Each structure stands twice: as C-alpha cells, then as structure tokens.
Amino acid sequence: MSTYFSHLECSVPCGAPAAAPHTRQHLCPCGAPLLARYDLVAAKKGWSRTSLASREPSMWRYRELMPLLAGETPVTLGEGWTPLIRARRLGSALGLSNLFIKDESLNPTNSFKARGLSAAVTRALHLGARILSIPTAGNAGNAMAAYAAQAGLEAKVFMPRDVKTPFVRECELYGAEVTLVDGLITDAGRVAAETGTPLGWYDVSTLKEPYRIEGKKTMGYEVAEQFAWELPDWIIYPTGGGTGMIGMWKAFAEMSALGWIDPVKRPKMVTVQASGCAPIVRAFEQGTEKATPWEDAHTVADGLRVPRAIGDFLVLRAVRESDGAAVAVDDADMVVGMRQMGHLEGVSAAPEGGAALHALRVLIQTGRIQPHERVVLFNTGGALKYLDVLEDH
Ligand SMILES: *Cc1c(COP(=O)(O)O)cnc(C)c1O
C-alpha cells in the first residue's frame, strides 16, 4: 500500500527547496518547522472517503495521507478513532444544545500525544534511527517510550525535575531512560540536544521533526468523519506547543483540497492556555505574528507549561484565519472543569481538558458562542496521572 506522501516543505514558507521524504530532516534550513506535503491532486482522483467505512478504528485509517512510503508499516498501539461523545448533561448545564467531547484520554498512554508519537516513531524507524530522544512535560515522553518499545528502539526522555511521579514511572515501565532536568521543558530541550546531538540521537521534540503534526492532524479528519463531513462551528483546544491546533488546521486544508468538506466553512479555532503560561494568548491579544517567551511559567497543567513554542506563528495564523479566540485559564478553574466533566459526563479529564471547559464557559458568558452552535471540546488527556492536583484543590 503506497501513500501520496511527496515531500517536505518549509512552514513559513521561506522558499528553500522541498526536501525528499526518504531523507532525515528535522527543521528547514531557515530554522522553521517543516510540513509533510502530499500529492493531493492524485489523491483526489485515486482515493475516495467511502473507502474509509471498512477501515481499522485507528488514525492509520487515513494512511494514504500519512507519512508512509511504499512497503512501510506503521508503529501502532491502536491510537486514534477516539469517541466523539454527545455531552447532553454538560451541554444543558452550559446552555448549549450541541456540545461534544472528543475524548483523547482513551488513547494509548492516556493522551493524544500517542497520535503524534506513533507517526514520528514510525518515520524514525523507517529512516534507520536506533536511539530516540525527547524533551517533554510528561505525556509526550510516555507516548514516545511506549512506541519506541513497540518498535524495538531505545528511548531517552528528558523531563523537568518537578514532573509528577506517574510520568516518570510510566516511562520506566516502557524501558526508557529518564533524565530529570532543573527548569522547564525548554531547559529539558537544551540538555537533550547537548547530550544527544553529538551522539546522533534522533530528536522527536514537538515541531522539530515534521511528523508529530501528521499524527495529530488525524484529530481533524476524525472530527470531520464522525460528523459525516460537516465540521463543527467551534473547536476548543488546550495549547502548549501547538501541534494539535496546527495539525487540525492542516487537515482541514487537505480535506478541502480533496473535496471532502465544504471549501469555505471552517470551525472557529480556540486556543486555551494557562494564566501562568500564556504566550500565545498574549500574542493574539497584542496582534503580533509571533509570541515572546513567557517568564516564570507555572501551572498544574504540565502540557500547557510551554513558555516558548517554535510553531507559535502557525497557531496564531490558524486562530486568526478561523476568526477564533484565545483564552487564558487559572489553575483553580481548570480543576473545577475536571470535576464538572467527571460529574456530568463520566469523562476523566486532565487539567488541560478542564481548562478547555472553562474557556468554553467564558466564551458563552461573553456571547461569543451561541446556544445552538455545534461545539467540540477536546479532552486531551486523562485525570489519573494528575491525582495530586485533585487532592490539592
Ligand atoms: C501536550 C499536551 C497538550 C498541549 O498539546 P500541543 O498540541 O502540544 O499544544 C495539551 N493537553 C495535554 C494533556 C498534553 O499532554
């Protein structure tokens, strides 16, 4: 089975020549993230969305538009095709008649990071990498460790020293070597690069390789397919590095080129961050194209504790082009959101999911979101690795 994966292109784009898909490429020579591109004209002719009905219930059901070359098979643990839950009780508490939760906590290793790392580890394996390294706030490290184990590759994980214990234990469970670093994920990234670059380790940092986005874009394909190819009015999404936002926005452009969705109508994209670390919200409000790094970042939502994101301009583009919004949420409100999702819907939410719920409440109260509009709230991870947060609040 071959795919339409054709080349890698600068995300700016800066004009650098396209890179071939079978070469090891991390960033564009200009320093910006690279994006995987496909022959969408050929795909439109040769592939129909009706073929999906009989496919496996994982994100690899979209393999024609995934980074696979002829003869390659994915490294998979069954990630993706997560439920889109009709949230009736939560909806009525908020005054919404069309609220849905995309529950990403049901992925392998308990978060949507599984999607990105399934794609990235697949590519790394086929490119001949043997040792993978990653700086992470927690969930990405767990996912990388699991997929590396599945593929028989070595995993080196670099995390902030104050990371919650379950994240460390889970990495070890999958046989990864964990290094705890003083500081934040950006410091972990520096130490990972200093250690791994001279040794030739394959770095799977967010957006510093082109394929995690390709895994995360499948959330956009799934939302479309689960709604019978009619996208919702709003997508509420907790944003750290921004891979999910960028990936979904890319998915909508691809599906539009394939003729699978309405060429014009797109969801309004809402980026949700923590009040203690909100560089993208601040840049959105100030009208700048890129974000400046956040000082003294702190929040219980580890996945949102990202003071500087290399793809910030791509997230800001998606939010602005979609006429969306950017909302910062306090930690205490995130925990209220976690409990409310649990009490009213039986969904186990990470603080990041709780943050998305609070942001939704704010947008309803300010009149931005109307009662009849169709809203998809992303619960990006489960509560179990964050029990200390529930005990402390
Ligand atoms: C990493 C993470 C996020 C942020 O995701 P990005 O796509 O990198 O912005 C949100 N929620 C959880 C649970 C995460 O682990």
XYZ file of C-alpha atoms and ligand atoms in Angstrom:
408
model
C 0.000 0.000 0.000
C 1.562 3.296 -1.029
C 0.591 6.762 0.049
C 0.574 10.196 -1.553
C 3.388 11.494 0.699
C 5.561 13.515 -1.680
C 7.885 15.981 0.051
C 8.642 18.265 2.989
C 8.128 21.992 2.780
C 9.027 24.962 4.992
C 6.026 26.072 7.056
C 6.748 29.800 6.585
C 7.373 29.115 3.581
C 10.842 30.647 3.180
C 11.416 29.457 -0.393
C 14.001 26.777 0.437
C 13.734 23.843 -1.996
C 11.474 20.960 -0.980
C 13.104 18.069 0.852
C 12.671 14.446 -0.217
C 10.593 12.259 2.096
C 13.132 9.456 2.468
C 15.854 11.695 3.932
C 16.324 12.556 7.597
C 15.094 16.132 8.024
C 14.265 17.865 11.259
C 13.893 21.598 10.585
C 14.008 23.749 7.472
C 17.479 25.289 6.948
C 15.848 28.624 7.940
C 15.031 27.180 11.384
C 11.249 26.919 10.945
C 9.240 23.685 11.240
C 8.851 21.536 8.127
C 5.456 20.271 6.985
C 4.785 16.987 5.190
C 3.108 17.507 1.805
C 1.120 15.090 -0.319
C 0.126 14.865 -3.951
C -3.445 15.969 -3.261
C -4.370 16.164 -6.939
C -3.540 12.484 -7.394
C -5.192 11.641 -4.059
C -8.382 13.377 -5.123
C -8.502 11.206 -8.240
C -7.284 7.964 -6.703
C -8.800 7.844 -3.226
C -12.356 8.228 -2.012
C -13.600 8.815 1.513
C -16.141 5.994 1.000
C -13.215 3.536 1.314
C -12.941 4.516 4.991
C -16.067 2.684 6.128
C -14.317 -0.708 6.250
C -11.053 0.551 7.736
C -9.458 -0.207 11.126
C -10.587 2.007 14.032
C -7.258 3.836 14.406
C -5.724 7.006 12.976
C -3.990 4.875 10.334
C -7.337 4.557 8.563
C -6.139 7.750 6.806
C -2.820 6.163 5.799
C -2.930 7.463 2.212
C -2.330 10.922 3.692
C 0.112 9.844 6.360
C 3.915 9.870 6.183
C 4.441 6.317 4.974
C 6.367 5.245 1.901
C 5.703 2.187 -0.253
C 6.148 -1.054 1.649
C 6.299 0.542 5.111
C 4.023 -0.358 8.013
C 3.171 1.902 10.950
C 4.302 1.513 14.550
C 0.901 1.368 16.200
C -0.804 0.619 19.514
C -4.317 1.401 18.258
C -4.160 5.195 18.665
C -6.903 7.465 17.375
C -10.520 6.949 16.361
C -11.449 8.132 19.848
C -15.104 8.675 20.750
C -16.877 11.922 20.000
C -19.249 11.972 22.945
C -22.530 13.845 22.828
C -22.333 15.818 26.098
C -26.006 16.337 26.893
C -25.785 16.954 30.625
C -22.763 19.223 30.433
C -24.335 20.974 27.449
C -27.520 21.723 29.329
C -25.554 22.973 32.359
C -23.812 25.414 29.993
C -26.903 26.247 27.937
C -25.636 24.529 24.762
C -27.732 22.121 22.706
C -24.903 20.768 20.535
C -21.886 20.088 22.708
C -19.485 17.210 22.020
C -16.369 15.999 23.813
C -13.606 14.424 21.738
C -12.145 12.161 24.393
C -8.443 11.794 23.724
C -7.800 10.290 27.169
C -8.702 6.916 25.624
C -5.558 6.806 23.516
C -2.626 4.510 24.396
C -0.672 6.084 27.300
C -3.725 8.177 28.185
C -3.314 11.231 25.971
C -3.448 12.459 22.387
C 0.361 12.549 22.393
C 0.053 8.922 21.228
C -1.036 10.104 17.786
C 1.981 12.306 17.218
C 4.462 9.822 18.557
C 3.014 6.890 16.610
C 3.668 8.885 13.423
C 7.069 10.231 14.500
C 8.396 6.869 15.732
C 7.135 5.207 12.542
C 9.150 7.624 10.423
C 12.209 7.439 12.698
C 12.198 3.632 12.474
C 11.966 3.614 8.689
C 14.676 6.279 8.432
C 17.004 3.944 10.300
C 17.133 5.687 13.693
C 18.087 3.465 16.642
C 18.055 5.854 19.613
C 15.280 8.420 20.066
C 15.327 11.373 22.443
C 12.647 13.778 23.585
C 12.253 16.714 25.958
C 8.787 16.548 27.494
C 6.490 17.888 30.186
C 5.262 14.311 30.702
C 2.721 12.851 28.290
C 4.867 13.056 25.159
C 7.631 11.172 26.968
C 5.239 8.400 27.967
C 3.987 8.069 24.409
C 7.468 8.138 22.900
C 8.661 5.475 25.347
C 5.727 3.197 24.511
C 6.109 3.459 20.726
C 9.887 3.077 20.952
C 9.330 -0.130 22.940
C 6.852 -1.380 20.342
C 9.386 -0.652 17.572
C 12.391 -2.040 19.473
C 14.178 1.319 19.631
C 15.965 2.940 22.576
C 14.214 5.876 24.267
C 15.885 8.764 26.134
C 13.431 11.063 27.915
C 14.322 14.479 29.395
C 11.779 15.981 31.836
C 11.627 18.889 34.282
C 12.676 17.695 37.758
C 9.304 18.669 39.290
C 7.307 16.460 36.889
C 4.595 14.369 38.574
C 5.836 10.897 39.576
C 3.441 8.823 37.401
C 5.015 10.258 34.257
C 8.481 9.115 35.349
C 7.299 5.637 36.367
C 5.414 5.109 33.132
C 8.478 5.981 31.036
C 10.489 3.475 33.057
C 7.771 0.869 32.623
C 8.342 1.041 28.867
C 12.084 0.745 29.350
C 13.032 4.356 28.640
C 15.982 6.086 30.287
C 14.757 9.179 32.146
C 16.881 12.259 32.856
C 15.415 14.890 35.200
C 16.489 18.438 34.400
C 16.309 21.596 36.551
C 13.873 24.053 34.964
C 11.142 23.783 32.346
C 10.585 21.836 29.128
C 12.714 24.392 27.269
C 15.639 23.570 29.618
C 14.995 19.855 29.109
C 15.177 20.553 25.358
C 18.554 22.232 25.724
C 20.016 19.356 27.761
C 18.524 16.762 25.385
C 20.144 18.489 22.410
C 23.508 18.941 24.171
C 23.543 15.260 25.124
C 22.008 13.684 22.039
C 23.276 15.719 19.093
C 26.934 14.626 19.366
C 25.764 11.003 19.716
C 23.456 11.133 16.685
C 20.252 10.502 18.642
C 17.059 11.128 16.681
C 15.254 14.105 18.277
C 11.451 13.938 18.328
C 10.828 17.344 20.009
C 7.497 18.956 19.101
C 7.732 20.550 15.651
C 11.473 19.964 15.469
C 10.635 16.962 13.337
C 7.804 17.070 10.761
C 5.753 14.008 11.691
C 4.143 14.538 15.097
C 1.893 17.072 13.352
C 0.869 14.396 10.878
C -0.317 12.179 13.711
C -2.188 14.991 15.397
C -3.839 16.184 12.215
C -5.880 12.965 12.247
C -7.994 14.566 15.005
C -9.240 16.929 12.309
C -10.004 14.055 9.914
C -11.822 12.163 12.647
C -13.991 15.082 13.722
C -14.997 15.550 10.079
C -15.702 11.861 9.501
C -17.563 11.444 12.813
C -19.802 14.392 11.868
C -20.432 12.960 8.375
C -18.083 15.536 6.780
C -19.724 18.631 8.197
C -17.328 20.414 10.504
C -18.496 21.942 13.815
C -18.788 25.678 14.448
C -16.175 25.739 17.203
C -13.174 23.691 18.309
C -11.883 24.372 21.818
C -8.355 23.155 22.249
C -5.753 23.404 25.040
C -2.485 24.602 23.521
C 1.085 24.057 24.659
C 3.477 23.531 21.757
C 0.549 23.902 19.395
C 0.923 20.702 17.365
C -2.747 19.810 17.669
C -4.019 23.197 16.502
C -1.589 23.338 13.598
C -2.300 19.735 12.662
C -6.076 20.122 12.611
C -5.874 23.332 10.581
C -3.665 21.483 8.086
C -6.155 18.598 7.981
C -8.985 20.971 7.074
C -6.948 22.427 4.199
C -6.114 18.925 2.931
C -9.703 17.699 3.160
C -10.857 20.804 1.352
C -8.371 20.138 -1.489
C -9.670 16.556 -1.652
C -13.220 17.842 -1.988
C -14.250 16.026 1.212
C -15.583 19.073 3.071
C -17.119 22.444 2.236
C -14.307 24.538 0.696
C -15.134 27.633 2.761
C -16.698 26.741 6.086
C -14.143 26.095 8.843
C -14.550 25.805 12.601
C -13.531 28.785 14.690
C -10.409 27.599 16.497
C -9.994 28.490 20.179
C -6.565 28.214 21.723
C -6.646 27.698 25.503
C -3.645 28.317 27.733
C -2.923 28.649 31.465
C -2.908 32.109 33.077
C 0.540 31.225 34.446
C 1.907 30.495 30.952
C 0.001 32.125 28.106
C 2.470 33.345 25.464
C 0.131 32.634 22.548
C -2.905 34.258 24.167
C -0.795 37.355 24.880
C 0.490 37.497 21.299
C -3.051 37.087 19.978
C -4.246 39.998 22.100
C -1.278 42.166 21.126
C -1.740 41.398 17.438
C 1.808 40.128 16.898
C 2.788 37.447 14.415
C 4.984 35.539 16.861
C 4.929 35.178 20.651
C 7.575 36.378 23.092
C 8.754 33.805 25.684
C 6.767 33.687 28.948
C 8.744 34.397 32.152
C 8.311 32.246 35.298
C 5.889 29.820 33.667
C 3.773 27.900 36.181
C 0.577 25.833 36.013
C -0.681 22.421 37.166
C -1.395 21.600 33.508
C 2.046 20.291 32.568
C 1.137 20.077 28.889
C 0.482 23.821 28.861
C 3.714 24.787 30.622
C 5.467 25.664 27.376
C 6.957 29.174 27.627
C 8.194 29.296 24.034
C 6.854 27.351 21.047
C 8.703 27.145 17.740
C 5.376 26.888 15.877
C 3.691 29.820 17.676
C 3.167 31.740 14.414
C 1.329 28.773 12.893
C -1.053 28.542 15.861
C -1.692 32.300 15.689
C -2.359 32.013 11.957
C -4.953 29.270 12.500
C -6.735 31.173 15.279
C -6.850 34.400 13.242
C -7.742 32.868 9.877
C -10.598 30.990 11.544
C -11.871 34.108 13.357
C -11.375 32.150 16.571
C -10.336 33.166 20.087
C -7.568 32.792 22.659
C -8.366 32.329 26.349
C -6.138 32.001 29.442
C -7.477 29.971 32.393
C -6.472 29.899 36.095
C -5.418 26.585 37.644
C -8.338 26.575 40.112
C -10.814 26.929 37.236
C -9.157 24.029 35.399
C -9.751 21.777 38.390
C -13.393 22.872 38.554
C -13.581 21.933 34.870
C -12.036 18.493 35.515
C -14.607 17.786 38.218
C -17.502 19.036 36.149
C -16.578 16.856 33.174
C -16.301 13.918 35.560
C -19.544 14.577 37.436
C -21.718 15.349 34.432
C -20.302 13.132 31.689
C -18.202 10.380 33.286
C -15.183 11.637 31.361
C -11.750 11.536 33.011
C -10.146 14.879 32.217
C -6.594 16.127 32.634
C -6.242 19.755 33.812
C -5.750 20.677 30.147
C -9.222 19.318 29.356
C -10.594 21.161 32.390
C -9.010 24.346 31.027
C -10.800 23.882 27.708
C -14.096 23.525 29.529
C -13.556 26.735 31.486
C -12.620 28.601 28.300
C -15.875 27.400 26.749
C -17.790 28.787 29.716
C -16.073 32.170 29.275
C -16.926 32.300 25.566
C -20.577 31.510 26.310
C -20.757 34.151 29.026
C -19.275 36.806 26.760
C -21.749 35.932 23.999
C -19.096 34.717 21.540
C -20.609 31.210 21.408
C -24.360 30.938 20.778
C -26.617 28.289 22.423
C -27.396 26.369 19.207
C -23.855 26.288 17.815
C -22.067 22.973 17.435
C -19.029 22.888 19.730
C -16.278 20.276 20.094
C -14.357 20.373 23.338
C -11.065 18.486 23.315
C -10.192 16.475 26.388
C -6.555 15.887 25.515
C -5.662 13.547 28.389
C -6.994 11.609 31.384
C -7.014 12.549 35.084
C -5.147 9.575 36.533
C -1.625 10.952 36.287
C -2.769 14.200 37.941
C -4.382 12.876 41.122
C -2.216 15.204 43.229
C -3.921 18.138 41.509
C -7.334 16.834 42.608
C -6.058 16.260 46.152
C -4.540 19.756 46.419
C -7.589 21.661 45.123
C 0.956 18.192 25.368
C -0.409 18.378 25.891
C -1.202 19.468 25.479
C -0.682 20.521 24.523
O -0.620 19.996 23.248
P 0.013 20.697 21.980
O -0.616 20.062 20.808
O 1.490 20.447 22.055
O -0.275 22.143 22.052
C -2.499 19.530 25.940
N -3.009 18.588 26.782
C -2.281 17.541 27.208
C -2.901 16.566 28.153
C -0.955 17.399 26.765
O -0.238 16.346 27.179
